[in-house]
Structures are given as structure tokens and as C-alpha cells.
């Protein structure tokens, strides 16, 4: 699920960058509408920044989940070690 979200965000960012390049091309070609292009470029840049922030949030969430899974696995191993220790103690006392 997270991989899909990351791929979607990267695709959106690539699309926005392409739009940004197109707007720059038109701006350079037709300076009569300079102000409109400047506003459009600024808007696209804000859109790209928002997408980058969303991608950072998704990656942060993903990293938090990875850390939680590692902690759970560590706890599981500690419990397993404790169970083995107790079983050894029971076996030793039974003799």
C-alpha cells in the first residue's frame, strides 16, 4: 500500500515538473503574457512543494511502521528466550 502511495506521489511530482517545463517554454517564447506565466509557474511550484511534503509524510509514516515491526520482533524474541529459560528451569527441577 505504501509503495503504491509513493509511486503515485512520484508520478504526480513528475507530471507537475513536466507542466512546469512547458510553462517555462511558453513564457520564454511569448513574453507578452509574462505576468500570467509567472503566476502559473509560481502556482505549479507550490503544487510541487505540497506533493513533496505529502511524500515526506508517507515516508515518515512508513519508517515509523518499520520501526514498530522491528520492535515487535525484538519483543517476540525476548519472550521466546524467556520461555526457553523457564522450560529449562522446569526440566532441571523435575530431575
CSV table of C-alpha atoms in Angstrom, one decimal:
chain,number,residue,atom,x,y,z
A,1,UNK,CA,0.0,0.0,0.0
A,2,UNK,CA,2.8,2.4,0.9
A,3,UNK,CA,4.7,1.5,-2.2
A,4,UNK,CA,1.6,2.5,-4.3
A,5,UNK,CA,1.2,5.8,-2.5
A,6,UNK,CA,4.9,6.6,-3.0
A,7,UNK,CA,4.6,5.7,-6.7
A,8,UNK,CA,1.5,7.9,-7.1
A,9,UNK,CA,3.2,10.8,-5.4
A,10,UNK,CA,6.3,10.4,-7.6
A,11,UNK,CA,4.1,10.2,-10.7
A,12,UNK,CA,2.3,13.4,-9.6
A,13,UNK,CA,5.6,15.2,-9.0
A,14,UNK,CA,6.9,14.1,-12.4
A,15,UNK,CA,3.7,15.4,-14.1
A,16,UNK,CA,4.0,18.7,-12.2
A,17,UNK,CA,7.6,19.1,-13.3
A,18,UNK,CA,6.7,18.5,-16.9
A,19,UNK,CA,3.9,21.1,-16.7
A,20,UNK,CA,6.5,23.4,-15.1
A,21,UNK,CA,8.8,22.9,-18.0
A,22,UNK,CA,6.0,23.5,-20.5
A,23,UNK,CA,5.1,26.7,-18.8
A,24,UNK,CA,8.7,27.9,-18.9
A,25,UNK,CA,8.9,27.2,-22.6
A,26,UNK,CA,5.7,29.2,-23.3
A,27,UNK,CA,7.0,32.0,-21.1
A,28,UNK,CA,10.3,32.2,-23.0
A,29,UNK,CA,8.5,32.1,-26.3
A,30,UNK,CA,5.8,34.6,-25.6
A,31,UNK,CA,6.8,37.4,-23.2
A,32,UNK,CA,3.6,39.3,-23.9
A,33,UNK,CA,1.8,37.2,-21.3
A,34,UNK,CA,4.7,37.3,-18.9
A,35,UNK,CA,2.7,38.0,-15.8
A,36,UNK,CA,0.3,35.2,-16.4
A,37,UNK,CA,3.1,32.7,-16.9
A,38,UNK,CA,4.9,33.9,-13.8
A,39,UNK,CA,1.8,33.4,-11.7
A,40,UNK,CA,1.2,30.0,-13.3
A,41,UNK,CA,4.8,28.9,-12.6
A,42,UNK,CA,4.6,30.1,-9.0
A,43,UNK,CA,1.3,28.1,-8.6
A,44,UNK,CA,3.0,24.9,-10.1
A,45,UNK,CA,6.0,25.3,-7.8
A,46,UNK,CA,3.7,25.5,-4.8
A,47,UNK,CA,1.9,22.3,-6.1
A,48,UNK,CA,5.2,20.5,-6.4
A,49,UNK,CA,6.2,21.6,-2.8
A,50,UNK,CA,2.9,20.2,-1.5
A,51,UNK,CA,3.5,16.9,-3.3
A,52,UNK,CA,7.0,16.7,-1.8
A,53,UNK,CA,5.6,17.4,1.7
A,54,UNK,CA,3.0,14.6,1.2
A,55,UNK,CA,5.7,12.2,0.0
A,56,UNK,CA,7.8,13.0,3.1
A,57,UNK,CA,4.8,12.4,5.3
A,58,UNK,CA,4.2,9.0,3.6
A,59,UNK,CA,7.9,8.0,4.0
A,60,UNK,CA,7.9,9.1,7.7
A,61,UNK,CA,4.8,7.0,8.3
A,62,UNK,CA,6.4,4.1,6.5
A,63,UNK,CA,9.6,4.4,8.6
A,64,UNK,CA,7.6,4.5,11.8
A,65,UNK,CA,5.8,1.3,10.9
A,66,UNK,CA,9.1,-0.4,10.0
A,67,UNK,CA,10.5,0.6,13.4
A,68,UNK,CA,7.3,-0.7,15.2
A,69,UNK,CA,7.6,-4.0,13.4
A,70,UNK,CA,11.3,-4.3,14.4
A,71,UNK,CA,10.4,-3.6,18.0
A,72,UNK,CA,7.6,-6.2,18.0
A,73,UNK,CA,10.0,-8.8,16.5
A,74,UNK,CA,12.6,-7.9,19.2
A,75,UNK,CA,9.9,-8.3,21.9
A,76,UNK,CA,8.8,-11.6,20.4
A,77,UNK,CA,12.4,-12.9,20.5
A,78,UNK,CA,12.8,-11.8,24.1
A,79,UNK,CA,9.6,-13.6,25.1
A,80,UNK,CA,10.8,-16.7,23.3
A,81,UNK,CA,14.1,-16.6,25.1
A,82,UNK,CA,12.3,-16.3,28.4
A,83,UNK,CA,10.0,-19.2,27.7
A,84,UNK,CA,13.0,-21.4,26.8
A,85,UNK,CA,14.7,-20.3,30.0
A,86,UNK,CA,11.7,-21.2,32.1
A,87,UNK,CA,11.3,-24.6,30.3
A,88,UNK,CA,15.0,-25.3,31.1
A,89,UNK,CA,14.3,-24.4,34.8
A,90,UNK,CA,11.3,-26.7,34.9
A,91,UNK,CA,13.2,-29.6,33.3
A,92,UNK,CA,16.1,-29.1,35.8
A,93,UNK,CA,13.7,-29.1,38.8
A,94,UNK,CA,11.9,-32.2,37.5
A,95,UNK,CA,15.1,-34.2,37.7
